Coordinates of N, CA and C in Angstrom, one line a residue:
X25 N 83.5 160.0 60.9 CA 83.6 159.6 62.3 C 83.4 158.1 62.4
X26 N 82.6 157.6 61.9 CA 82.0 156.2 61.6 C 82.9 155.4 61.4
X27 N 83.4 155.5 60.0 CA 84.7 155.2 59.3 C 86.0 154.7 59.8
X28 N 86.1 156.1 61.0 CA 87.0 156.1 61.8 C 87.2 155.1 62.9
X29 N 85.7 154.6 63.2 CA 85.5 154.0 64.4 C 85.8 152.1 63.7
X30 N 85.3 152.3 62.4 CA 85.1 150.7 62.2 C 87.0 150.6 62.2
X31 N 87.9 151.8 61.4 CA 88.8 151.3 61.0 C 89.9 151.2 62.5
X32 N 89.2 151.2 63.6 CA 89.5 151.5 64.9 C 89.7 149.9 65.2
X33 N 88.4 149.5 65.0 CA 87.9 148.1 65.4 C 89.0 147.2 64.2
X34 N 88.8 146.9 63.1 CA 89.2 146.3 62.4 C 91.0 146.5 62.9
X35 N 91.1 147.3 63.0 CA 92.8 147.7 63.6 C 93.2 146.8 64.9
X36 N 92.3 146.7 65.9 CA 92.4 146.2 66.9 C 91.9 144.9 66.8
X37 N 91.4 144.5 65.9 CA 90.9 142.8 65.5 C 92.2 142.5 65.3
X38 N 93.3 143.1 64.1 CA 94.5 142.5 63.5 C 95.5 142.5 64.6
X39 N 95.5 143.2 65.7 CA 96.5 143.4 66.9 C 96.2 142.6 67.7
X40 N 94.5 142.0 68.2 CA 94.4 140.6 68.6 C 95.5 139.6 67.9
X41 N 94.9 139.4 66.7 CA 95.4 138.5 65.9 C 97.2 137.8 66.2
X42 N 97.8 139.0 65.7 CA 99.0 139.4 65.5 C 99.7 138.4 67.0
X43 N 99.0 139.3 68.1 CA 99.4 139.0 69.4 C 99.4 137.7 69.8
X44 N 98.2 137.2 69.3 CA 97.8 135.6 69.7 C 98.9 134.7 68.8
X45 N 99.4 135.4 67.5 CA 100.1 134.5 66.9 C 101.9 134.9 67.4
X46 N 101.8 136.1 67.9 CA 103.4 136.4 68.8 C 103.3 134.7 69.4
X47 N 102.0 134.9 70.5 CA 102.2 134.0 71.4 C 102.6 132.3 70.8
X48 N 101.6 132.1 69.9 CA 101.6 130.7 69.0 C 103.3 130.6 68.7
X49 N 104.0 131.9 68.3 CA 105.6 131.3 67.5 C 106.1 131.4 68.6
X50 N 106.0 132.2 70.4 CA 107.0 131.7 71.1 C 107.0 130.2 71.5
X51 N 105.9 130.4 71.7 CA 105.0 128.4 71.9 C 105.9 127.5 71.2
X52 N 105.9 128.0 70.1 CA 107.1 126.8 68.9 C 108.1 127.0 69.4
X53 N 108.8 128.1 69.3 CA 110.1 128.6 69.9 C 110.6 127.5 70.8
X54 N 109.5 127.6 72.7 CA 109.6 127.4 73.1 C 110.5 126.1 73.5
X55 N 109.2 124.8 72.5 CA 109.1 123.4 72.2 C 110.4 123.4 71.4
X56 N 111.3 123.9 70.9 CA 112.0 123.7 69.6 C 113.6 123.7 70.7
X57 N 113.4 124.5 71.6 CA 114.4 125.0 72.5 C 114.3 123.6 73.9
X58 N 113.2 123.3 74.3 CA 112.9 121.7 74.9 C 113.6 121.1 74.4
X59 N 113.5 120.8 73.0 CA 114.0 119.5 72.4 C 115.4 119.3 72.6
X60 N 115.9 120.7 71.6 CA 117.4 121.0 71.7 C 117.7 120.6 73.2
X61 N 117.6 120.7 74.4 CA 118.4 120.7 75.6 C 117.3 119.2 76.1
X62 N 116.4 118.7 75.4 CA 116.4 117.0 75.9 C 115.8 117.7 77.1
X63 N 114.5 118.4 77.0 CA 113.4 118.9 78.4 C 112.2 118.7 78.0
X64 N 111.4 118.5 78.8 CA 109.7 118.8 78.8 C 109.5 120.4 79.1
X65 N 108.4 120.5 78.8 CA 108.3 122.3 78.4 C 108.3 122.9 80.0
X66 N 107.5 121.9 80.8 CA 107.3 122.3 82.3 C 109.2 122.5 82.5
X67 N 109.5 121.5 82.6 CA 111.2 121.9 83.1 C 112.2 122.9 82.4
X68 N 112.0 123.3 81.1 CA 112.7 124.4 80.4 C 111.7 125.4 80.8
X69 N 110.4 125.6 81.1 CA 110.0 126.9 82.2 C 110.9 127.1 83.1
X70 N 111.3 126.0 84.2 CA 112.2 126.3 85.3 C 113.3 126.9 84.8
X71 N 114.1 126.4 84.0 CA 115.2 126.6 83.4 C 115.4 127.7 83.0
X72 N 114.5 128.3 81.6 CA 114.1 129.0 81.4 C 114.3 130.4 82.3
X73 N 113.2 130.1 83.3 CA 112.9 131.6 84.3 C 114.2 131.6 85.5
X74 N 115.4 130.6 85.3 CA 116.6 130.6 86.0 C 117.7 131.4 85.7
X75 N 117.5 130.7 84.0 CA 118.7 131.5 83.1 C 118.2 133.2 82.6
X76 N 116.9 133.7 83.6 CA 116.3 134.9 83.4 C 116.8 135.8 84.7
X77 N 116.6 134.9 85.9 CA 117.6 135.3 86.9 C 119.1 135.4 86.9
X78 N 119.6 135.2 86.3 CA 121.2 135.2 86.2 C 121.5 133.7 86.9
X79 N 120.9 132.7 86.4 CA 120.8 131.4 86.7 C 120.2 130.8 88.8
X80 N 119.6 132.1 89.5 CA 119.5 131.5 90.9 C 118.4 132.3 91.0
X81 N 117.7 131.3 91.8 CA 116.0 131.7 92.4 C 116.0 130.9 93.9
X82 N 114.6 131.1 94.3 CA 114.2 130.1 95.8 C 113.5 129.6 95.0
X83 N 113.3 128.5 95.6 CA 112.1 127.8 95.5 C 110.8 127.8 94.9
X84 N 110.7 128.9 95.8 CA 109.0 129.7 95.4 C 109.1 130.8 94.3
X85 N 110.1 131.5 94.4 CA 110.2 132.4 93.3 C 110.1 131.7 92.2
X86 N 110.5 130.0 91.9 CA 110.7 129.7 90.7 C 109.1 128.8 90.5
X87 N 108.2 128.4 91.6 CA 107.1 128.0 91.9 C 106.2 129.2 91.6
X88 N 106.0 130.1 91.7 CA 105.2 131.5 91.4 C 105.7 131.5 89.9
X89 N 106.9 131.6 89.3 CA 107.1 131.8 87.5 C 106.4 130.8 87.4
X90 N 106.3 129.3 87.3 CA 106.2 128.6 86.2 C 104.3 128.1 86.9
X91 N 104.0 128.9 88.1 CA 102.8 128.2 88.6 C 102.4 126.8 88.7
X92 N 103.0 126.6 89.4 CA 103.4 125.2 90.1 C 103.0 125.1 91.6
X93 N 102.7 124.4 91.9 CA 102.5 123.8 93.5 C 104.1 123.6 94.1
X94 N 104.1 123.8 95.3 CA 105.1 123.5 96.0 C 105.6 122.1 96.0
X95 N 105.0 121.6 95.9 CA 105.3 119.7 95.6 C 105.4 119.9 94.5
X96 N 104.6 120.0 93.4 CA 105.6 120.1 92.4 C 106.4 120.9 91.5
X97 N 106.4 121.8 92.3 CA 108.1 122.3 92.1 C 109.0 121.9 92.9
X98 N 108.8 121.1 94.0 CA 110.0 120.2 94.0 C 110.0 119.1 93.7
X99 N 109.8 118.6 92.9 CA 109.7 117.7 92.2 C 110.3 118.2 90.6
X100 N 109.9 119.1 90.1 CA 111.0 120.0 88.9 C 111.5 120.3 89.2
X101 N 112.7 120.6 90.9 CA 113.7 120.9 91.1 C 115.0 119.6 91.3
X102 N 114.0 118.3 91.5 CA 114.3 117.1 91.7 C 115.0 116.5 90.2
X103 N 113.9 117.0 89.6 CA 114.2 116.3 87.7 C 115.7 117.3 87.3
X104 N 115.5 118.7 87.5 CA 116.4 119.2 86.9 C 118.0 118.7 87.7
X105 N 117.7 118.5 88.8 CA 118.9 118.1 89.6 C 119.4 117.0 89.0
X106 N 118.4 116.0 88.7 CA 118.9 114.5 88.6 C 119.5 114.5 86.9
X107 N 118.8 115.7 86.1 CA 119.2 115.8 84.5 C 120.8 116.6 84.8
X108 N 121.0 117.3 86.2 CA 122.1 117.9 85.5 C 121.9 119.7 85.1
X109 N 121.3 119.9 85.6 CA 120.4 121.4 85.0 C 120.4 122.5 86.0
X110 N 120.5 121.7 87.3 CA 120.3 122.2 88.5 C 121.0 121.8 89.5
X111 N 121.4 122.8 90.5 CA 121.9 122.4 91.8 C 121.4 122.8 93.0
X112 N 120.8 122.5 94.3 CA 120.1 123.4 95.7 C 121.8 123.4 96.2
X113 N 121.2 124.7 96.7 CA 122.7 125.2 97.2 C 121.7 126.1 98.9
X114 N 122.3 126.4 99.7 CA 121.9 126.5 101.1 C 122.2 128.4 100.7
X115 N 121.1 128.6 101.3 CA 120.8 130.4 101.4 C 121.9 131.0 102.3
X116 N 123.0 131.8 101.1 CA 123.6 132.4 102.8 C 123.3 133.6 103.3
X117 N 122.0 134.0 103.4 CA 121.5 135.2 103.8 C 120.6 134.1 104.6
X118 N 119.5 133.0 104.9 CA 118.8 132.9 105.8 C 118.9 131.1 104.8
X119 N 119.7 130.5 106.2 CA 119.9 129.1 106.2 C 119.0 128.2 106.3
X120 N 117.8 128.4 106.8 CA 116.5 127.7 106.2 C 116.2 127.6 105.1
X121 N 116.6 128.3 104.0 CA 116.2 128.5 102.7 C 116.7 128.0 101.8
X122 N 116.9 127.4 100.6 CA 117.7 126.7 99.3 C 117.0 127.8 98.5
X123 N 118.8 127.8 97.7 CA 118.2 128.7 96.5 C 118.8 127.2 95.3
X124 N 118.0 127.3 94.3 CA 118.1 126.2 93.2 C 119.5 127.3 92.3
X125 N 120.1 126.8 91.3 CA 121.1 127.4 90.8 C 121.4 126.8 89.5
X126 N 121.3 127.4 88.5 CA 121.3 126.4 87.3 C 122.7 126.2 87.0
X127 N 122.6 124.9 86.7 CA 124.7 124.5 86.3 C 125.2 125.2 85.1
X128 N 126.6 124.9 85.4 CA 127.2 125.7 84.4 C 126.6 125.2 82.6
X129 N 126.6 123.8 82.9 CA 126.5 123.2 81.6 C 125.0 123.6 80.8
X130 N 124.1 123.9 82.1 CA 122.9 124.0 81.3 C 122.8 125.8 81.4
X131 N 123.7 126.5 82.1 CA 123.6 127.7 81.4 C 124.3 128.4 80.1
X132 N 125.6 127.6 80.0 CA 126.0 127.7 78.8 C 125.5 127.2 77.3
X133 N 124.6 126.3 77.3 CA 123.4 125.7 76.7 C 122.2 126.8 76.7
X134 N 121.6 127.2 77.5 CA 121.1 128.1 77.0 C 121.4 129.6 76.9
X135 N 122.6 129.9 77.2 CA 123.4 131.0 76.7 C 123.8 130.7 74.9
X136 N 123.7 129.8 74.5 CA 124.2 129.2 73.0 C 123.0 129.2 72.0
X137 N 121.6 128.9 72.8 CA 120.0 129.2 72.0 C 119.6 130.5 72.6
X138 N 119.7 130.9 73.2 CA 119.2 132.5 73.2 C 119.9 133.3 73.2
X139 N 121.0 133.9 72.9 CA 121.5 134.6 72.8 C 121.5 135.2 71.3
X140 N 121.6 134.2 70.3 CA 121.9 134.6 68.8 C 120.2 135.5 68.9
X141 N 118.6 134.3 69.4 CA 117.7 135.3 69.0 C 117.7 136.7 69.8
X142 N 118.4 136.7 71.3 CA 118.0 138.1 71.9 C 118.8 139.0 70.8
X143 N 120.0 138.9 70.4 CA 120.7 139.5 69.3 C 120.1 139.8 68.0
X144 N 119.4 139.4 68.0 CA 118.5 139.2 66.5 C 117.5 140.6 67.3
X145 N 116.9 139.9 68.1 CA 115.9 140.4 68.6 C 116.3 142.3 68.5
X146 N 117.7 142.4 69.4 CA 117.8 143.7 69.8 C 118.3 144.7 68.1
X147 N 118.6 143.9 67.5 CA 119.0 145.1 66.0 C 117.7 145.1 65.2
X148 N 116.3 144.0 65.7 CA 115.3 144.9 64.9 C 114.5 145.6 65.9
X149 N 114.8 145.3 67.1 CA 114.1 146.6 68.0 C 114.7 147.9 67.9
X150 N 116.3 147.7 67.6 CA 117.0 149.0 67.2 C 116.3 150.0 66.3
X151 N 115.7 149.2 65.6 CA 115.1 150.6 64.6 C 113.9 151.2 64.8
X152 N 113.6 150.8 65.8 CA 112.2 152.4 66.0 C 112.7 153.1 67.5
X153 N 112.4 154.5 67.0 CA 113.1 155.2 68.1 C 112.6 155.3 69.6
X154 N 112.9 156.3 70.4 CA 113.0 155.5 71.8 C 111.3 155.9 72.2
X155 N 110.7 156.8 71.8 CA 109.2 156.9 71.9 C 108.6 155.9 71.5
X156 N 108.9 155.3 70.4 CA 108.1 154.3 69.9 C 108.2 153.0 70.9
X157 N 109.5 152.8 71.4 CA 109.8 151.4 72.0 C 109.7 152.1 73.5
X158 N 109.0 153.5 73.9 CA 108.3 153.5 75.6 C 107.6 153.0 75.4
X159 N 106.7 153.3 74.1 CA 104.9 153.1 73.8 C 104.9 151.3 74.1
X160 N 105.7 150.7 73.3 CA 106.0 149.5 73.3 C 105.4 148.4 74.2
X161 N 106.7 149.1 75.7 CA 107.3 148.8 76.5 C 105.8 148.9 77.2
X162 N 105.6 150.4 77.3 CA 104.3 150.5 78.1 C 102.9 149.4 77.6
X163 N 102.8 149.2 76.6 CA 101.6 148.4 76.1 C 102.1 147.0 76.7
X164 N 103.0 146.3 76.3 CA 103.3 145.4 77.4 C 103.0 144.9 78.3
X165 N 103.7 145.7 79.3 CA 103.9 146.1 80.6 C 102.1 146.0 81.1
X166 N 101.1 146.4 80.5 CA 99.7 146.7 81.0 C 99.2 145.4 80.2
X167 N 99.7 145.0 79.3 CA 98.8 143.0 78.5 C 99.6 142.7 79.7
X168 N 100.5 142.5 80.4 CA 101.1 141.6 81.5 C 100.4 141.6 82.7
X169 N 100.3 142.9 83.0 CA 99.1 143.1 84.0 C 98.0 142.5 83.7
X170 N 97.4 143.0 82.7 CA 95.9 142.9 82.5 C 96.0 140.8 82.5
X171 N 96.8 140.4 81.8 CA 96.8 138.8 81.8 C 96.7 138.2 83.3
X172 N 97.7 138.6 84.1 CA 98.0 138.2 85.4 C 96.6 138.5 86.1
X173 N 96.0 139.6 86.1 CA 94.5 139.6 86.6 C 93.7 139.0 85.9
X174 N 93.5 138.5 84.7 CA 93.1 137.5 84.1 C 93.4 136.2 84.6
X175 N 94.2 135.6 84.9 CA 94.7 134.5 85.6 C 94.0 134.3 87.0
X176 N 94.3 135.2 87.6 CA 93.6 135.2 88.8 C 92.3 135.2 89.1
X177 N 91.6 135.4 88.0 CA 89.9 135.8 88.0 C 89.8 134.3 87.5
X178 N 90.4 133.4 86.6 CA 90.3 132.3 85.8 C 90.6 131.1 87.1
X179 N 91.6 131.6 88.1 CA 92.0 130.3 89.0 C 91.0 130.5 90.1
X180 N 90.3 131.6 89.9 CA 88.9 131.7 91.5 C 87.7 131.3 90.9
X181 N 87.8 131.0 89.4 CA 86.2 130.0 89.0 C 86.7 129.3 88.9
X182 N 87.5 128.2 89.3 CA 88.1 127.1 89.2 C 87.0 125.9 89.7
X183 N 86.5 126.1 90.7 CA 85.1 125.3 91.3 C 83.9 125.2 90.3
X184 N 83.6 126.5 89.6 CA 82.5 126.9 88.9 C 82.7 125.5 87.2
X185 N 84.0 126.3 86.8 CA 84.7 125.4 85.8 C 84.4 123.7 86.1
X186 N 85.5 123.2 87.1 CA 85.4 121.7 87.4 C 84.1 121.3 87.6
X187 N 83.1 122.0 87.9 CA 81.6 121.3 87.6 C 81.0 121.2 86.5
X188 N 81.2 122.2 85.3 CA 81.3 121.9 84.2 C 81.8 121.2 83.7
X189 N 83.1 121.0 83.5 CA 83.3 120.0 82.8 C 83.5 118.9 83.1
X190 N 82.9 118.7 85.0 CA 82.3 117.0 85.3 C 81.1 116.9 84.2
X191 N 80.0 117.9 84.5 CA 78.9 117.4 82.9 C 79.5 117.3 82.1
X192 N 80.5 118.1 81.3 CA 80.4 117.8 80.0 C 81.1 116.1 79.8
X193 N 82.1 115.9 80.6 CA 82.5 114.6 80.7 C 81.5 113.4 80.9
X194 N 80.9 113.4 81.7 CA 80.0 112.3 82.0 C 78.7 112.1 81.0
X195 N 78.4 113.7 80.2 CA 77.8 113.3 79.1 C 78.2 112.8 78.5
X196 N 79.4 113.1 78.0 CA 80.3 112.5 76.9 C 80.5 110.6 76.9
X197 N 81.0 110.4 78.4 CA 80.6 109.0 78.8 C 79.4 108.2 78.4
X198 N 78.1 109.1 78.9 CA 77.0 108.2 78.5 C 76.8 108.2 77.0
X199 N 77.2 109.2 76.3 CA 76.7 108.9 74.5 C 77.6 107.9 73.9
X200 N 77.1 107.5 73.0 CA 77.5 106.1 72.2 C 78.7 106.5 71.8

């Protein structure tokens, strides 16, 4: 039983691991895919979470993905417009509204870098069968949850945080 338990733990140490380092190669991915299209990582987020919508979002839908403030996501809606990446187009379901719309040029650009990996991607998810890839799907699905409440517990000590590290700062200042 013992045995069982350490080889439990040690199991779940390397699935930490594993995970944190998924995240580290999209990170590179991500920066590698910036460069190629001539972006900062903030504005291939926008982009990014556009060409995930079928290239059109509002405002705030694309302010909520990339967690942004309202100013400055319009201000990333501002850059992508002025690069060419984006266009505000007027809501025709409720004319108060702009929905952002990514241009042709920059969705065929990143229709050109993601496409070969989602392809990649789908012939080695092909090979485990469909139980394996619910289990998958479901483990996922609950790290996404569990992170997003993680986020939200992390943005409500936000006050607690910024007083920390005013000390740690101002110690830092006073030492030689």
């Amino acid at each position: 039983m013992r045995q069982k338990e350490k080889g439990s733990k040690e199991l779940v140490e390397r699935l930490y691991a594993a995970i944190r380092e998924v995240g580290k190669q999209g990170e590179l991915t991500r920066e590698v895919i910036a460069e190629l299209l001539g972006l900062n990582k903030t504005d291939l987020a926008g982009v990014d979470f556009l060409y995930s919508r079928d290239g059109v979002c509002t405002a705030g839908e694309l302010a909520k993905a990339t967690g942004l403030t309202s100013g400055s996501t319009t201000a990333l809606i501002d850059r992508l417009q002025e690069a060419g990446y984006a266009v505000r187009e007027a809501d025709p379901v409720d004319r108060r509204r702009q929905l952002v719309r990514l241009s042709d040029r920059a969705h065929a650009g990143c229709q050109a870098l993601y496409e070969p990996i989602r392809k990649d991607l789908f012939h080695f998810w092909s090979k485990y069968s469909v139980q394996e890839l619910q289990l998958i799907e479901s483990f996922l699905i609950e790290g996404i949850q569990f992170h997003e409440k993680s986020l939200e517990h992390l943005r409500s000590s936000q006050p607690h945080f910024r007083k920390t590290k005013e000390k740690f700062s101002s110690k830092a200042r006073k030492q030689p």
